[in-house]
Amino acid sequence: MTRFASVLDLIGQTPIVDVSALSPHPGVSILAKLEGRNPAGSVKDRIALSMIEAAEAEGRLVPGAADQILIEPSSGNTGIALAMVCRMRGYHLKVVLPSNVSPERRQLLLAWGAEIIDSPGSEGSNGAVRLAQHLAGEHPEWVFLYQYANANNPLAHYRTTGPEILADVPEITHFVAGLGTSGTLMGVGRYLKEHKPGTQVWAIEPPSGEMVDGLRNLEDGYVPPIFTGNDGVHLLDRKVVVRAKESIEWTRRLTEVGLFTGISAGAIMAGAVKCAALIPATETATIVTIVCDDGWKYLSTGAWSDDIDDVVNRAKQIIYF
Ligand SMILES: Cc1ncc(COP(=O)(O)O)c(C=O)c1O
């Protein structure tokens, strides 16, 4: 086995596994990159490290110095990943969370030593963003990395996720991923378009007004600056809408190929299957998708055990994702 100097060296170089058993088209392979293997458990470890290292390089954060405070709005994986890196570097992280976030998320943030600031549950993640922006404005001495506008978010994927995918799957024809901050799609998409022109980049989004694990519909009133800054409208070849119920269905189906994943992986898999079904019967293709995280944080959704309509309804009250 390889020996590593730090847990942070375990970020990235995640495995890709063939899940074509779920493909509706015999000529279309589907491969899934398992980002849950990152040490804090998700794809967001990559951007947490890249945003913090960039802030250190710019002198905005100084490892070991007293009173280094960061603030970030995140109901999900970015908060958890930042909390791990901050814990290791000795920084104090304040995470602004909607008050109705699931217990697993709270517990994980507390485990990593983060401080939680509640924002109104009824305002969802957009409310958490607004409160974090307000607090950051009142405290210019705090470091606000703000994943939605931080160029080091897509850059982490341009430098690591994209090259890893092309090295492992040189025959890739389609990249299918969820759209949250858009960092994954912008970074990997730009890398693939530059290094394998012709690769199709497809985004999965929920219908307007519906919540699916970390994903957002751009028509819901907020377009991340990194999406605009990377000319996302032209970079994306297509958007595929996946409903909350389909996401749960496909999260369950992924267990057939041995994958216990978060709900966005189900959404992205549902999108990959729709992509495969659109490819003419006489053609072949290779789709690469992202499994953003594993299933542990979602156990209280009942996603694998309860009636599927109950799961979808429960997700409207509590932010699991
Ligand atoms: C579980 C999960 N899936 C997908 C995404 C979307 O990734 P990105 O922010 O790179 O668009 C996120 C991000 O918020 C996430 O937490």
CSV table of C-alpha atoms in Angstrom, one decimal, residues 9 66 71 73 76 122 222 225 287 305:
chain,number,residue,atom,x,y,z
A,9,ASP,CA,-2.8,13.9,0.1
A,66,ALA,CA,-4.3,33.4,15.8
A,71,ILE,CA,-17.4,32.1,6.9
A,73,PRO,CA,-22.9,29.3,3.6
A,76,GLY,CA,-23.8,20.4,2.5
A,122,SER,CA,-38.0,28.7,5.1
A,222,TYR,CA,-29.6,32.6,-8.9
A,225,PRO,CA,-20.9,33.9,-11.0
A,287,ILE,CA,-20.6,8.3,-20.7
A,305,SER,CA,-36.3,1.8,3.1
